[in-house]
Coordinates of C-alpha atoms in Angstrom, one line a residue:
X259 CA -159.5 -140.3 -147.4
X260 CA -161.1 -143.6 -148.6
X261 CA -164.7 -143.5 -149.9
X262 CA -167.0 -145.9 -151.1
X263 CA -168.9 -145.4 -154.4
X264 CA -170.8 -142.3 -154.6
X265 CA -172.2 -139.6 -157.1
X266 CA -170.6 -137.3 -159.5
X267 CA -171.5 -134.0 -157.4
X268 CA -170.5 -135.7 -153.9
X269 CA -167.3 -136.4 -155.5
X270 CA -166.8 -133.0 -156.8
X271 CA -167.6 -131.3 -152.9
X272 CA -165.5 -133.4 -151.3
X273 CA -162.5 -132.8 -153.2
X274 CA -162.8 -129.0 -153.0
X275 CA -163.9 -129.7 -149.1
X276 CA -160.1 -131.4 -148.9
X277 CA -158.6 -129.4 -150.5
X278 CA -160.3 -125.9 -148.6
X279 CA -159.7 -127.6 -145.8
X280 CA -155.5 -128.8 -146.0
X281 CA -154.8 -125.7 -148.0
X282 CA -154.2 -127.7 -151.0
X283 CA -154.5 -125.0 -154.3
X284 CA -155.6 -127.1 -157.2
X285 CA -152.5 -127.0 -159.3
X286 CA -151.7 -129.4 -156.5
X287 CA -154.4 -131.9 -157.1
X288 CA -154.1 -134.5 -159.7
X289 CA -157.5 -136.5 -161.0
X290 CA -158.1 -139.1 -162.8
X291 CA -159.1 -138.0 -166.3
X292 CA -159.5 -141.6 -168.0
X293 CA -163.4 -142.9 -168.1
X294 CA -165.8 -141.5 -165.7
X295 CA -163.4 -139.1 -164.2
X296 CA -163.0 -137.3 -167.3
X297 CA -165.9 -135.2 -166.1
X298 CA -164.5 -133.8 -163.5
X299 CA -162.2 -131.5 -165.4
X300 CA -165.0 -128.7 -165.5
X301 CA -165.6 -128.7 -162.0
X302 CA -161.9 -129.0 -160.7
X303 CA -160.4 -125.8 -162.6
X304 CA -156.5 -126.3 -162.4
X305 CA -156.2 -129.6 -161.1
X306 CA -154.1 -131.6 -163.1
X307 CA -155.3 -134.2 -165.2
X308 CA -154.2 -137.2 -164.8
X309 CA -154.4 -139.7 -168.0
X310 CA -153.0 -143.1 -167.5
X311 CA -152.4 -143.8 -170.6
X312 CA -151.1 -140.6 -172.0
X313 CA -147.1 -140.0 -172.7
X314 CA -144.6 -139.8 -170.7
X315 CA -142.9 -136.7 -169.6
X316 CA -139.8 -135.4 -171.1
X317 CA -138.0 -135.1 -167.2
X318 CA -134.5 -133.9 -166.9
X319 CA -132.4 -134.4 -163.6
X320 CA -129.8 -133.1 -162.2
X321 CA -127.5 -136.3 -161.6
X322 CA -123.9 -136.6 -160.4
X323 CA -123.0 -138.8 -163.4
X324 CA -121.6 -137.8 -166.0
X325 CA -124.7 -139.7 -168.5
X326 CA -128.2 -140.0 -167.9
X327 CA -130.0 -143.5 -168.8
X328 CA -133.0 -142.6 -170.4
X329 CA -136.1 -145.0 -170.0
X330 CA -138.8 -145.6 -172.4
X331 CA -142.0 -145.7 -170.6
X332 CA -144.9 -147.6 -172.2
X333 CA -147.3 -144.8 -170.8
X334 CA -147.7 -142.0 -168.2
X335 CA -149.0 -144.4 -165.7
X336 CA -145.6 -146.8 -166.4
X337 CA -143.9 -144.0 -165.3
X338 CA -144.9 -142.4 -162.5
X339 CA -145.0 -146.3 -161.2
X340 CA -141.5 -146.0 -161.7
X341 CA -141.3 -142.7 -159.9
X342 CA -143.4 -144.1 -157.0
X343 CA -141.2 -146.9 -156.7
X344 CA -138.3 -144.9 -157.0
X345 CA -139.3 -142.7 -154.1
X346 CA -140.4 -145.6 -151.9
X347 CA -136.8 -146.9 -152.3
X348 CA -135.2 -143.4 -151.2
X349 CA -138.0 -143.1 -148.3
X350 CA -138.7 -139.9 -149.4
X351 CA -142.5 -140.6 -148.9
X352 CA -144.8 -141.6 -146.4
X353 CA -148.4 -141.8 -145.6
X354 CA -150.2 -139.8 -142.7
X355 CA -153.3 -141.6 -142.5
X356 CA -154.3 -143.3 -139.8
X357 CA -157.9 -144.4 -140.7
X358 CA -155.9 -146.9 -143.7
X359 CA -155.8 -150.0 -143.8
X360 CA -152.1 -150.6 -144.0
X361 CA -152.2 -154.1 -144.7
X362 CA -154.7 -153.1 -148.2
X363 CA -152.0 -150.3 -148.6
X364 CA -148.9 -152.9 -148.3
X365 CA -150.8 -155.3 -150.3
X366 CA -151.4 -152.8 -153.2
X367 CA -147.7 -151.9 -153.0
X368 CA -146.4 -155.1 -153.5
X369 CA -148.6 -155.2 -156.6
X370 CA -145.9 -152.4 -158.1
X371 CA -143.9 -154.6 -160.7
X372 CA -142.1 -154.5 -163.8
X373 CA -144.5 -156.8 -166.5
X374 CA -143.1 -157.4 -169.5
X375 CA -141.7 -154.9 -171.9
X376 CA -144.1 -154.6 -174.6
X377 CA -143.7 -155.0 -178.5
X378 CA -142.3 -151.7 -178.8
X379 CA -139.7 -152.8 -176.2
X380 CA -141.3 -149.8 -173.7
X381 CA -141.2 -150.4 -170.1
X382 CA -144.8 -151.1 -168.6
X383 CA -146.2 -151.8 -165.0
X384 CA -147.7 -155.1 -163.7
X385 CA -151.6 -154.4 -165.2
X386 CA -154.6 -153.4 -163.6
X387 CA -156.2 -156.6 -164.9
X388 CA -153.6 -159.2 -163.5
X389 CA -153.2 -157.0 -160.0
X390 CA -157.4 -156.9 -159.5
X391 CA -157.2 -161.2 -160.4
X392 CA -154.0 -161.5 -157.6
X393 CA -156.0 -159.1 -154.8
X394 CA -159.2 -159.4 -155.5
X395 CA -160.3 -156.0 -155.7
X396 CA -158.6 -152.7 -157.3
X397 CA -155.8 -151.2 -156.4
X398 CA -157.3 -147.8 -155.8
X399 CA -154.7 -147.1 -152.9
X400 CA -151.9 -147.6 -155.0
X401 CA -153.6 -145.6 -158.5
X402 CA -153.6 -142.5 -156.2
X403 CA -149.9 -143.0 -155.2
X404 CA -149.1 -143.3 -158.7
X405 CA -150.7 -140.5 -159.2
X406 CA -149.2 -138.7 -156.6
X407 CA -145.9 -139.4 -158.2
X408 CA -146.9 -137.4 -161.6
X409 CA -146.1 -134.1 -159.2
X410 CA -142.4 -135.6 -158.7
X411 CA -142.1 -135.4 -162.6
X412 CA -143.5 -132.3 -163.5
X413 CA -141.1 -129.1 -164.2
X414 CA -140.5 -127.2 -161.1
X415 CA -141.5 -123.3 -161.4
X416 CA -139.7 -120.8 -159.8
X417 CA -141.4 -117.2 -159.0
X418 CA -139.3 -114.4 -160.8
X419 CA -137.8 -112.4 -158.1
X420 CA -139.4 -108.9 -157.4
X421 CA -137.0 -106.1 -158.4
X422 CA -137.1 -102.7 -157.8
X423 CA -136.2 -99.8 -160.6

C-alpha cells in the first residue's frame, strides 16, 4: 500500500493494521531502521530491522556446482539489490497490487544497476542520489523490494520435530 507523508503514530497503526489484517507475524516485516525510521523499532516488536548500510550477510546456498563465487557487497542494501535482481531474473517474484502504478514500479526497477565498485573493490548499487536525479522522485517502490529481498537471505529456521518418550 502506497502512502503519502504522514505521522509517526499513523505509520505505526497502519503497519500493525497490515499486518493484523494479511496474517503477517512481525518476524515477517522488515522496516527501515536508517534516519527517521529508526523509531519505529519500539513500536514494531520483532520486525526486522532493516539498515541499509549495515553488513552483508554471511549466506550459504546449496548450489549444484562444485564452488561457490562469493561476492563482496559494499553494504546490506548492495546486497539484497542483488538478491532482488536475482529473483526478478528467476521470476520467482511478483507483485499483487493493483492500486500501483506499474509504470513508477517499472521505472524504479530499471533504476536497479551495478555503479561502480568502490575503493575497496566491493560491489555497490546505482545510488539513491543519481536514481532520485534520473526519476525525479525516490525510489520508494523499489527500497521496499529491496527490502523484501533481505527475507530471501536470512537463515531458514526449521521447528524441531515433536517427539514422544
Amino acid at each position: 500500500r502506497v502512502v503519502d507523508k504522514c505521522e509517526a503514530d499513523e505509520v505505526t497503526e497502519l503497519i500493525k493494521a497490515l499486518a493484523e489484517k494479511h496474517h503477517v507475524p512481525r518476524s515477517n516485516i522488515a522496516y527501515d531502521a536508517d534516519g527517521l525510521g529508526s523509531y519505529l523499532r519500539g513500536y514494531l516488536r520483532g520486525a526486522k530491522p532493516f539498515n541499509n548500510g549495515g553488513s552483508p550477510l554471511a549466506v550459504v546456498r546449496k548450489s549444484s556446482k562444485k564452488y561457490e563465487i562469493k561476492i563482496n557487497y559494499k553494504n546490506l542494501k548492495s546486497q539484497c539489490g542483488y538478491e532482488l535482481a536475482r529473483v526478478i531474473r528467476q521470476g520467482e517474484c511478483g507483485i499483487e497490487d493493483k492500486n500501483l502504478d506499474k509504470n513508477a514500479v517499472k521505472q524504479e526497477l530499471e533504476q536497479l544497476q551495478s555503479h561502480a565498485l568502490d575503493t575497496e573493490g566491493r560491489v555497490q548499487l546505482k545510488p539513491k542520489k543519481l536514481i532520485k536525479r534520473d526519476i525525479g522522485r525516490s525510489p520508494d517502490h523499489l527500497d521496499a523490494l529491496i527490502m523484501r529481498a533481505y527475507f530471501n537471505l536470512l537463515p531458514k529456521y526449521r521447528k524441531a520435530k515433536a517427539t514422544t518418550a
